[in-house]
PDB file of C-alpha atoms in Angstrom:
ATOM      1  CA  UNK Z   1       0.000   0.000   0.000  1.00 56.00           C
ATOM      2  CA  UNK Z   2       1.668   3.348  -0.743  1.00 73.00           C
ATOM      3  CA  UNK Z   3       0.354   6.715  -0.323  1.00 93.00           C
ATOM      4  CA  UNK Z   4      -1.819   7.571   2.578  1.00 96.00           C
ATOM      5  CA  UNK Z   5      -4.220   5.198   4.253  1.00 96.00           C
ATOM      6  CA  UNK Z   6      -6.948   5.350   6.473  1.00 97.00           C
ATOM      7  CA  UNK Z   7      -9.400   2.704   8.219  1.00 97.00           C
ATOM      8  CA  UNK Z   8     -11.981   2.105   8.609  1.00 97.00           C
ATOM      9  CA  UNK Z   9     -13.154   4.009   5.636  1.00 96.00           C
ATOM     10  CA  UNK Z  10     -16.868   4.012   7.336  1.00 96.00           C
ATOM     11  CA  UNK Z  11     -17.366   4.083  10.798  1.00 96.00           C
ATOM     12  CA  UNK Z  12     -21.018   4.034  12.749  1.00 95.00           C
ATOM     13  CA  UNK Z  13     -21.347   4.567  16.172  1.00 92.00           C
ATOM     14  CA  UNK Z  14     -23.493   5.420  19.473  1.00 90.00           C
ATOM     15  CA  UNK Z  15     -22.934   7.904  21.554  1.00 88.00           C
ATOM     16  CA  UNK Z  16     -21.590   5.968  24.366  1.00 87.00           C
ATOM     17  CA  UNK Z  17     -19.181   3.824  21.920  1.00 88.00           C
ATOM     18  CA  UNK Z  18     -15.484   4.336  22.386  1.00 93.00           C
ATOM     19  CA  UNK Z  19     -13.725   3.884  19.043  1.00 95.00           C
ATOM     20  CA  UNK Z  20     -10.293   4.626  16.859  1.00 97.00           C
ATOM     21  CA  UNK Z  21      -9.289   6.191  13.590  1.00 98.00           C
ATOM     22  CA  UNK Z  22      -6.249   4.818  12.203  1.00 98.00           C
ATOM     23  CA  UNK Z  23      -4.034   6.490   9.304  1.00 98.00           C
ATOM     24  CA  UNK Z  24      -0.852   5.332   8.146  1.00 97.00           C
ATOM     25  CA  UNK Z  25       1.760   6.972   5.532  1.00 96.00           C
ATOM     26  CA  UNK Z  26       3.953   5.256   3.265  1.00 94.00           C
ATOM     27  CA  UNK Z  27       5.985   8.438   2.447  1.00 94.00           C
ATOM     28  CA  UNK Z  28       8.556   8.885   4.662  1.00 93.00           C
ATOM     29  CA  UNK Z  29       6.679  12.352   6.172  1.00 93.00           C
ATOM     30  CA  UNK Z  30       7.328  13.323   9.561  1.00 91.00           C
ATOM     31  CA  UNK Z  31       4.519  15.954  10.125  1.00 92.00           C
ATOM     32  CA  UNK Z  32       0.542  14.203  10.440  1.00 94.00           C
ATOM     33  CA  UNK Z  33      -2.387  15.866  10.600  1.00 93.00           C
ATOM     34  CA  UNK Z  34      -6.423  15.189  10.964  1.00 95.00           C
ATOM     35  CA  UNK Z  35      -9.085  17.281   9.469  1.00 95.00           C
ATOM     36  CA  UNK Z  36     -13.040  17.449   9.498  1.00 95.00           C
ATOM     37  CA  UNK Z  37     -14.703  17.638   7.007  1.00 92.00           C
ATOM     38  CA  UNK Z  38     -18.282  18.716   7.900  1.00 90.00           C
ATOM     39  CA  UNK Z  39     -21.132  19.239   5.005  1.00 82.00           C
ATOM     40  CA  UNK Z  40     -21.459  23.339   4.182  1.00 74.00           C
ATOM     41  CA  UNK Z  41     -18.183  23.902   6.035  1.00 81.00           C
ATOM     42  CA  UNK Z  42     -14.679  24.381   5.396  1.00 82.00           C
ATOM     43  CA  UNK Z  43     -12.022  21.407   5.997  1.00 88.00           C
ATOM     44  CA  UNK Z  44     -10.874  22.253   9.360  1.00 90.00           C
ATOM     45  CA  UNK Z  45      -7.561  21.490  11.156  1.00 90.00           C
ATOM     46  CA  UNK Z  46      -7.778  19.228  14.332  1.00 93.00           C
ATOM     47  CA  UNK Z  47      -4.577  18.438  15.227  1.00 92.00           C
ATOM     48  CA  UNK Z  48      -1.265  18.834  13.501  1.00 90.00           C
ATOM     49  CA  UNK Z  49       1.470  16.377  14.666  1.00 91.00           C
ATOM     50  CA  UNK Z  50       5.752  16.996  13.581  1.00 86.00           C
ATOM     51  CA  UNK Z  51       8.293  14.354  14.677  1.00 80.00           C
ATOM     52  CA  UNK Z  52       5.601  13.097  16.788  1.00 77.00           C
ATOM     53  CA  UNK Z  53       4.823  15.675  18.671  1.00 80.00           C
ATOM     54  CA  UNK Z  54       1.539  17.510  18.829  1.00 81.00           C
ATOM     55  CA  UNK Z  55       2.081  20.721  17.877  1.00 77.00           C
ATOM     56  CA  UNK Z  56      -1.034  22.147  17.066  1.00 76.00           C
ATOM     57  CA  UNK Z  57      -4.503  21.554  19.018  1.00 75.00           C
ATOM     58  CA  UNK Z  58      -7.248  23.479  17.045  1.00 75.00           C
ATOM     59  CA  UNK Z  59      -9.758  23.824  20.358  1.00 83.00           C
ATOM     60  CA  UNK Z  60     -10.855  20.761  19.837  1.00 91.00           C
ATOM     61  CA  UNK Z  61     -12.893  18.954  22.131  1.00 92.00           C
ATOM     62  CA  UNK Z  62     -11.505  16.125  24.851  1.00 92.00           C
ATOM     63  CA  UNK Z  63     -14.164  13.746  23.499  1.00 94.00           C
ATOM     64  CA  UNK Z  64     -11.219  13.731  20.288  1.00 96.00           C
ATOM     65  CA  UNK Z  65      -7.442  12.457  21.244  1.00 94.00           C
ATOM     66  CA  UNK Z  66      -4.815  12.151  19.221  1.00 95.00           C
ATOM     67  CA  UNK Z  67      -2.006   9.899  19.543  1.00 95.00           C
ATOM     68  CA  UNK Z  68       0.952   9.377  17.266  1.00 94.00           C
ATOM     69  CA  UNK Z  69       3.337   6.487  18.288  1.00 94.00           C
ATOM     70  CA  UNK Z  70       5.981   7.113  15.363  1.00 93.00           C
ATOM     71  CA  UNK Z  71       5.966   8.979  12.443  1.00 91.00           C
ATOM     72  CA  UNK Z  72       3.669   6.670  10.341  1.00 95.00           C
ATOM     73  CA  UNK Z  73       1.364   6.208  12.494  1.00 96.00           C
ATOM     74  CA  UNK Z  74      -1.873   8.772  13.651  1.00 97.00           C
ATOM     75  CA  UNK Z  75      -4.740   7.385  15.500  1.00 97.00           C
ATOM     76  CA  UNK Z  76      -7.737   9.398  16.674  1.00 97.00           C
ATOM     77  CA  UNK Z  77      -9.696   8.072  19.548  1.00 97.00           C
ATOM     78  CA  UNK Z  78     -13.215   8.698  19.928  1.00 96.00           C
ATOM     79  CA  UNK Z  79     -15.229   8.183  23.184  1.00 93.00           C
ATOM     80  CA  UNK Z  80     -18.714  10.052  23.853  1.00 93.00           C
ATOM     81  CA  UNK Z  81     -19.093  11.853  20.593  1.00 93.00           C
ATOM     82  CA  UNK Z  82     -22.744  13.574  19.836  1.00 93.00           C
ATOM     83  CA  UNK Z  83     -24.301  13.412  16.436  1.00 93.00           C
ATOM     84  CA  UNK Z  84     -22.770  16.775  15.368  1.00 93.00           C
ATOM     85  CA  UNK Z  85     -19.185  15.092  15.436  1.00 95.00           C
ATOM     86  CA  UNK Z  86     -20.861  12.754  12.723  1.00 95.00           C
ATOM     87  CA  UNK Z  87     -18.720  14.070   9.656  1.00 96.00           C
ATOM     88  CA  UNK Z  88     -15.581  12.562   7.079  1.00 95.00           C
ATOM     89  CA  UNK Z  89     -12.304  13.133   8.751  1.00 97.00           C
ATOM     90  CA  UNK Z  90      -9.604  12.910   6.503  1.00 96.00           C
ATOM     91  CA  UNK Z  91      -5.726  12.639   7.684  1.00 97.00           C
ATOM     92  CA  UNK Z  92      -2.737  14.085   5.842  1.00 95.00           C
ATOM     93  CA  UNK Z  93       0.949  13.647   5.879  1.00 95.00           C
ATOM     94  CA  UNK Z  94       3.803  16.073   4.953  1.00 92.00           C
ATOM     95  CA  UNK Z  95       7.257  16.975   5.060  1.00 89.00           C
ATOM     96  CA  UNK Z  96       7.271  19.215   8.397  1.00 81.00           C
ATOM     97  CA  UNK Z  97       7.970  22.247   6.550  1.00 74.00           C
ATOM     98  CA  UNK Z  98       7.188  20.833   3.656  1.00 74.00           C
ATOM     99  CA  UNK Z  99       4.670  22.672   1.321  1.00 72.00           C
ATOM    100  CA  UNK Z 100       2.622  19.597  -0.137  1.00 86.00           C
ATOM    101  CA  UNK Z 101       0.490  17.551   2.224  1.00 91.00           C
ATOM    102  CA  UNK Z 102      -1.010  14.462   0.983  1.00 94.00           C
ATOM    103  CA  UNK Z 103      -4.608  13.322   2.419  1.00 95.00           C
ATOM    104  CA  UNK Z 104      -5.952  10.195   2.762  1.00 96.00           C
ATOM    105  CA  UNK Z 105      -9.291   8.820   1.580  1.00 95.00           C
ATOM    106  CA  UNK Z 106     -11.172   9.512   4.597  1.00 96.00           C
ATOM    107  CA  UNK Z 107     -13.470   8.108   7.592  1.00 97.00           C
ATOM    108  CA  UNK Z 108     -16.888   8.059   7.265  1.00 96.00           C
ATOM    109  CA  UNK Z 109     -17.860   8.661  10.795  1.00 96.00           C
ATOM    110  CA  UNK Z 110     -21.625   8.383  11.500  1.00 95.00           C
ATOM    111  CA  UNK Z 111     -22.424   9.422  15.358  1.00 94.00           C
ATOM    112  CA  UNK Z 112     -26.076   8.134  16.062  1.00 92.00           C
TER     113      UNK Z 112
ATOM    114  CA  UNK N   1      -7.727  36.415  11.570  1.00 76.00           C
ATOM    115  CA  UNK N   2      -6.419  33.650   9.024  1.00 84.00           C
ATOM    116  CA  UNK N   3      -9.550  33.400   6.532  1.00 89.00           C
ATOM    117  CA  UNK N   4      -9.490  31.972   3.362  1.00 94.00           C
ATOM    118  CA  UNK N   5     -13.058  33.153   1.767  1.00 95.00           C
ATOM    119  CA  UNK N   6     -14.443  31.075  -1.262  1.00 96.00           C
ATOM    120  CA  UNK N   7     -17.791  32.422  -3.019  1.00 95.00           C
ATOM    121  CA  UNK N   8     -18.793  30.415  -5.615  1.00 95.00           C
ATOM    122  CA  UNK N   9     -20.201  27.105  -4.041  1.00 93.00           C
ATOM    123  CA  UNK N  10     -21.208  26.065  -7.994  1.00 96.00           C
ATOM    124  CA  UNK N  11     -19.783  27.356 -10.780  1.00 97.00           C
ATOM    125  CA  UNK N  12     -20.908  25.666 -14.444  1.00 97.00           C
ATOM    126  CA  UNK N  13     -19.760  26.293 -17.522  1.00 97.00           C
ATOM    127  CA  UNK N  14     -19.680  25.033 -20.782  1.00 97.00           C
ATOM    128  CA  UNK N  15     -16.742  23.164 -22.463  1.00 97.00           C
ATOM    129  CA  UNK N  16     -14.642  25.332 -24.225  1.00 97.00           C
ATOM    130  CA  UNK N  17     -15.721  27.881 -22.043  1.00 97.00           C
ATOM    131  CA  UNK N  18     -12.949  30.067 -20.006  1.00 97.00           C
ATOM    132  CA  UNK N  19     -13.066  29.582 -16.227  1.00 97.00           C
ATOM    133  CA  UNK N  20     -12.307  31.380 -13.117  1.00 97.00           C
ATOM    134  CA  UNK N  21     -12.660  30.010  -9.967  1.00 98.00           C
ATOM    135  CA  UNK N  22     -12.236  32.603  -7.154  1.00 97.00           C
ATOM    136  CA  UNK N  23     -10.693  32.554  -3.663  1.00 97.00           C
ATOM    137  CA  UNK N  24      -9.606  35.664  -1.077  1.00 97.00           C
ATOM    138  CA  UNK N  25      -7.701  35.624   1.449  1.00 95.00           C
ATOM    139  CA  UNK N  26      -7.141  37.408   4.689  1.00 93.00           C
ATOM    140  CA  UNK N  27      -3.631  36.755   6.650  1.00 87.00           C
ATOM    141  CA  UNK N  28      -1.255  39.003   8.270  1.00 81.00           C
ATOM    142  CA  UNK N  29       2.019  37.959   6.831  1.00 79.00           C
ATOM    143  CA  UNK N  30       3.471  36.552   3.259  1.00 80.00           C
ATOM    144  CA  UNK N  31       1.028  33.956   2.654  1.00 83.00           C
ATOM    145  CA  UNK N  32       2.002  30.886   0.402  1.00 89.00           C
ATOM    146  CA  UNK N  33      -1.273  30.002  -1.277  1.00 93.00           C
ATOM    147  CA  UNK N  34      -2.930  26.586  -2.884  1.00 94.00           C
ATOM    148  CA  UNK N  35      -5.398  25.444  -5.137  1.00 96.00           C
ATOM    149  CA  UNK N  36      -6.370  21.500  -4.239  1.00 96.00           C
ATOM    150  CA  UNK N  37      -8.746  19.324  -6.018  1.00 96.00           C
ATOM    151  CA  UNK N  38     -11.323  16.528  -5.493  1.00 94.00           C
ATOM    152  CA  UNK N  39     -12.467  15.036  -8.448  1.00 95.00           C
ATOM    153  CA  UNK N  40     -14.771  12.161  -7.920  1.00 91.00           C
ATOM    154  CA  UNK N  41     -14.446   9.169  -5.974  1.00 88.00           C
ATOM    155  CA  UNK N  42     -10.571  10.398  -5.224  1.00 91.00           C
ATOM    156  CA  UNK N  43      -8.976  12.042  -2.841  1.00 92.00           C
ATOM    157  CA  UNK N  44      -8.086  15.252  -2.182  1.00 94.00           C
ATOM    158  CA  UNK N  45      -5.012  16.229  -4.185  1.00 94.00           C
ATOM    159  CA  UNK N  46      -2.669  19.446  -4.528  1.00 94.00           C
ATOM    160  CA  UNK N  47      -3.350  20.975  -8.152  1.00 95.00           C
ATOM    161  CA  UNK N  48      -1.013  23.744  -8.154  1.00 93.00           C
ATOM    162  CA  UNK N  49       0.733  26.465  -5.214  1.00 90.00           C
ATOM    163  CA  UNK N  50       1.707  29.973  -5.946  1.00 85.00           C
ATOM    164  CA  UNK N  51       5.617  29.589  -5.224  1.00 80.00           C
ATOM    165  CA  UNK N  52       5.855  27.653  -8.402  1.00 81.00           C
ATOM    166  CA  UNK N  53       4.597  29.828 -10.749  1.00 79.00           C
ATOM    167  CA  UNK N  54       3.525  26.511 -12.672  1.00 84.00           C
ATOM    168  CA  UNK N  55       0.276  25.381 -15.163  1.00 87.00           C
ATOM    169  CA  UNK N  56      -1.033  21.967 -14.416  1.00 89.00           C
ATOM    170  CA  UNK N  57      -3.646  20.591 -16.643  1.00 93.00           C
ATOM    171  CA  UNK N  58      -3.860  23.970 -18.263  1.00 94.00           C
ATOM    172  CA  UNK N  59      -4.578  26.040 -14.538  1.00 96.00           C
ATOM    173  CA  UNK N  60      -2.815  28.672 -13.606  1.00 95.00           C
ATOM    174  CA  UNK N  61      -3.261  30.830 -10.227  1.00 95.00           C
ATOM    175  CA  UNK N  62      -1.648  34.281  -9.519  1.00 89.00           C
ATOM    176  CA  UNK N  63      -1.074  35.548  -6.275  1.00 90.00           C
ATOM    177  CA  UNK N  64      -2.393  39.225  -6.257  1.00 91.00           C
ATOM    178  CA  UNK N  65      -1.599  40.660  -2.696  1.00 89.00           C
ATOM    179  CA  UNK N  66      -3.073  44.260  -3.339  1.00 91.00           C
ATOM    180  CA  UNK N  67      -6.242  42.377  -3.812  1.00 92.00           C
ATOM    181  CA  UNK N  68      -5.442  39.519  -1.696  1.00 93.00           C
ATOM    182  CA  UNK N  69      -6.600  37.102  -4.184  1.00 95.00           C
ATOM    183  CA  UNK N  70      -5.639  34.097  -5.626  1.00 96.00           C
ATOM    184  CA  UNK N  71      -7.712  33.275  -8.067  1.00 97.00           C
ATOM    185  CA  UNK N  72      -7.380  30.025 -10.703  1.00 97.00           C
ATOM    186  CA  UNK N  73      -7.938  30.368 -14.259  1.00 97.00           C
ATOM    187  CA  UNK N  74      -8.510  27.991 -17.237  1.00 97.00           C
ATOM    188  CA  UNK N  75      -8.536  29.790 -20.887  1.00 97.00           C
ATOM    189  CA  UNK N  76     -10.714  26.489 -22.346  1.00 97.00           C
ATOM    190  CA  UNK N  77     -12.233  24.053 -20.027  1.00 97.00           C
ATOM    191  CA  UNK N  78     -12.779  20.327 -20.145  1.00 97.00           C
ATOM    192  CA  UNK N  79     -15.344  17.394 -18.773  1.00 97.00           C
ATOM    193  CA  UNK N  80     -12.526  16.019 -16.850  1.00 97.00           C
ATOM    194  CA  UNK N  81     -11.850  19.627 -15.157  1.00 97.00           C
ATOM    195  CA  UNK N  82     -15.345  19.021 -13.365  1.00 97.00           C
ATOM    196  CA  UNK N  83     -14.600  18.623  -9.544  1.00 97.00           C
ATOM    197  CA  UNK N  84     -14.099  20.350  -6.538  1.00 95.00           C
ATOM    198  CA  UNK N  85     -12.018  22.739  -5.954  1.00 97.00           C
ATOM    199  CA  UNK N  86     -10.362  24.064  -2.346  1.00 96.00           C
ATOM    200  CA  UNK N  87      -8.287  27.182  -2.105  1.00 96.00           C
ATOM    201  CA  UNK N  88      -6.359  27.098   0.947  1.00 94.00           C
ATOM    202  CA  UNK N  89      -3.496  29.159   2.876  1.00 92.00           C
ATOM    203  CA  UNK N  90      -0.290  28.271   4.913  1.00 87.00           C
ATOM    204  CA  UNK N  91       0.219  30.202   7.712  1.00 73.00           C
ATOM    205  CA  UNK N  92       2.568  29.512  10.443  1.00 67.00           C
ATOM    206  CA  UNK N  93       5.328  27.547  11.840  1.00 62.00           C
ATOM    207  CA  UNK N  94       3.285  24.223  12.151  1.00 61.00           C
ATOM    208  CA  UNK N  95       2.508  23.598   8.837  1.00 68.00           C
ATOM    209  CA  UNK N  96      -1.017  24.261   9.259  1.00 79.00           C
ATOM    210  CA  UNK N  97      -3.365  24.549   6.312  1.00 86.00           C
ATOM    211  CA  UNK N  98      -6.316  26.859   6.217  1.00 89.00           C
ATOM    212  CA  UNK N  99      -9.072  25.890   3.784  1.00 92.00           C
ATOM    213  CA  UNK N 100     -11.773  27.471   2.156  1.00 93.00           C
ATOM    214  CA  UNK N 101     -15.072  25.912   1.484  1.00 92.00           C
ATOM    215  CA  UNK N 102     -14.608  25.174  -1.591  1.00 94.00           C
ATOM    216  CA  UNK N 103     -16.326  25.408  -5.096  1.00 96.00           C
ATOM    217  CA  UNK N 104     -17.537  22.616  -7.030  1.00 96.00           C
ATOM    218  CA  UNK N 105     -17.282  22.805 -10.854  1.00 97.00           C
ATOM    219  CA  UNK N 106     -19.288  21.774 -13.229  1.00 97.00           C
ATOM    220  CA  UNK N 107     -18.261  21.783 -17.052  1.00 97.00           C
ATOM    221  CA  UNK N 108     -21.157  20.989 -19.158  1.00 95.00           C
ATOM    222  CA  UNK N 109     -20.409  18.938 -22.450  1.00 93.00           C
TER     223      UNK N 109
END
């Protein structure tokens, strides 16, 4: 697999349900990020992570954490979430510094 | 405030047709500026960024900071061209990338 990855592409939970994003890059990139992607709104930054550590933290609520373990790996964990988190959230990988990011394809995430 | 302002949420045009595809910007310091793409079923991609001065697939985008615009331009467009279309700005030491909302469009055979 090359490129950006991300799993589960779709994702359906409750709102007591405690569950994971996972992204992984293929491209060497030592900066991570996580976006949402809400309908009628503008992609916007979560959490930006270089050389594994977080360095950015858009106000984003504790009900979202982050956790990179190296720099290929970006999970998002997901416990209590309300059905205005439901949305596609899309990670991205870079160069830190770098001036391309590349995204993957994106979790469905349905909060119910 | 970093904004990156977007007002077109369709824009359709015939092929052949010249195409403009708008996007302001409001940010403090020397912004570097991108266009990205989704076409459909892929994933989001970078099309083209100001500091290269480049074309790809016939686009072109000038950085104009009196206006503090960045608008992309196609002379003729194509079917294929139809997707959607994110301006978005760099601003900071993180990295961090500020989109728009985006315009989808729509060339008409």
């Amino acid at each position: 697999e090359t490129g950006v990855t991300q799993t589960p592409r779709h994702l359906v939970m409750g709102m007591t349900n405690k569950k994971s994003l996972k992204c992984e890059q293929h491209l060497g990139h030592n900066a991570m990020y996580w976006y949402k992607q809400s309908a009628k709104k503008p992609l916007e930054l979560m959490f930006v992570y270089s050389l594994e550590e977080r360095v950015e933290n858009n106000s984003v609520p504790s009900r979202f954490s982050p956790e990179c373990p190296n720099s290929s790996h970006l999970f998002l964990h997901l416990h209590t979430l309300q059905p205005e988190d439901s949305a596609l959230y899309l990670c991205a990988s870079s160069q830190a510094g770098g001036n391309e990011q590349f995204f993957g394809p994106g979790t469905r995430l349905t909060v119910l | 405030a970093q904004r990156v302002t977007q007002p077109e949420k369709l824009l359709s045009v015939f092929k052949g047709a010249p195409v403009e595809l708008k996007c302001n910007y409001s940010y403090s310091g020397s912004p570097e500026l991108f266009w990205y793409v989704q076409y459909s079923r892929q994933r989001l991609q970078l099309l083209l960024r100001h500091i290269s001065r480049e074309s790809i697939k016939g686009f072109t985008a000038d950085l104009n900071k009196g206006e503090t615009s960045f608008h992309l331009k196609k002379p003729f467009a194509q079917e294929e061209d139809s997707a959607m279309y994110y301006c978005a700005l760099r601003g900071g030491a993180t990295n961090k990338l500020i989109f728009g909302t985006g315009t989808l469009l729509a060339v008409q055979p």
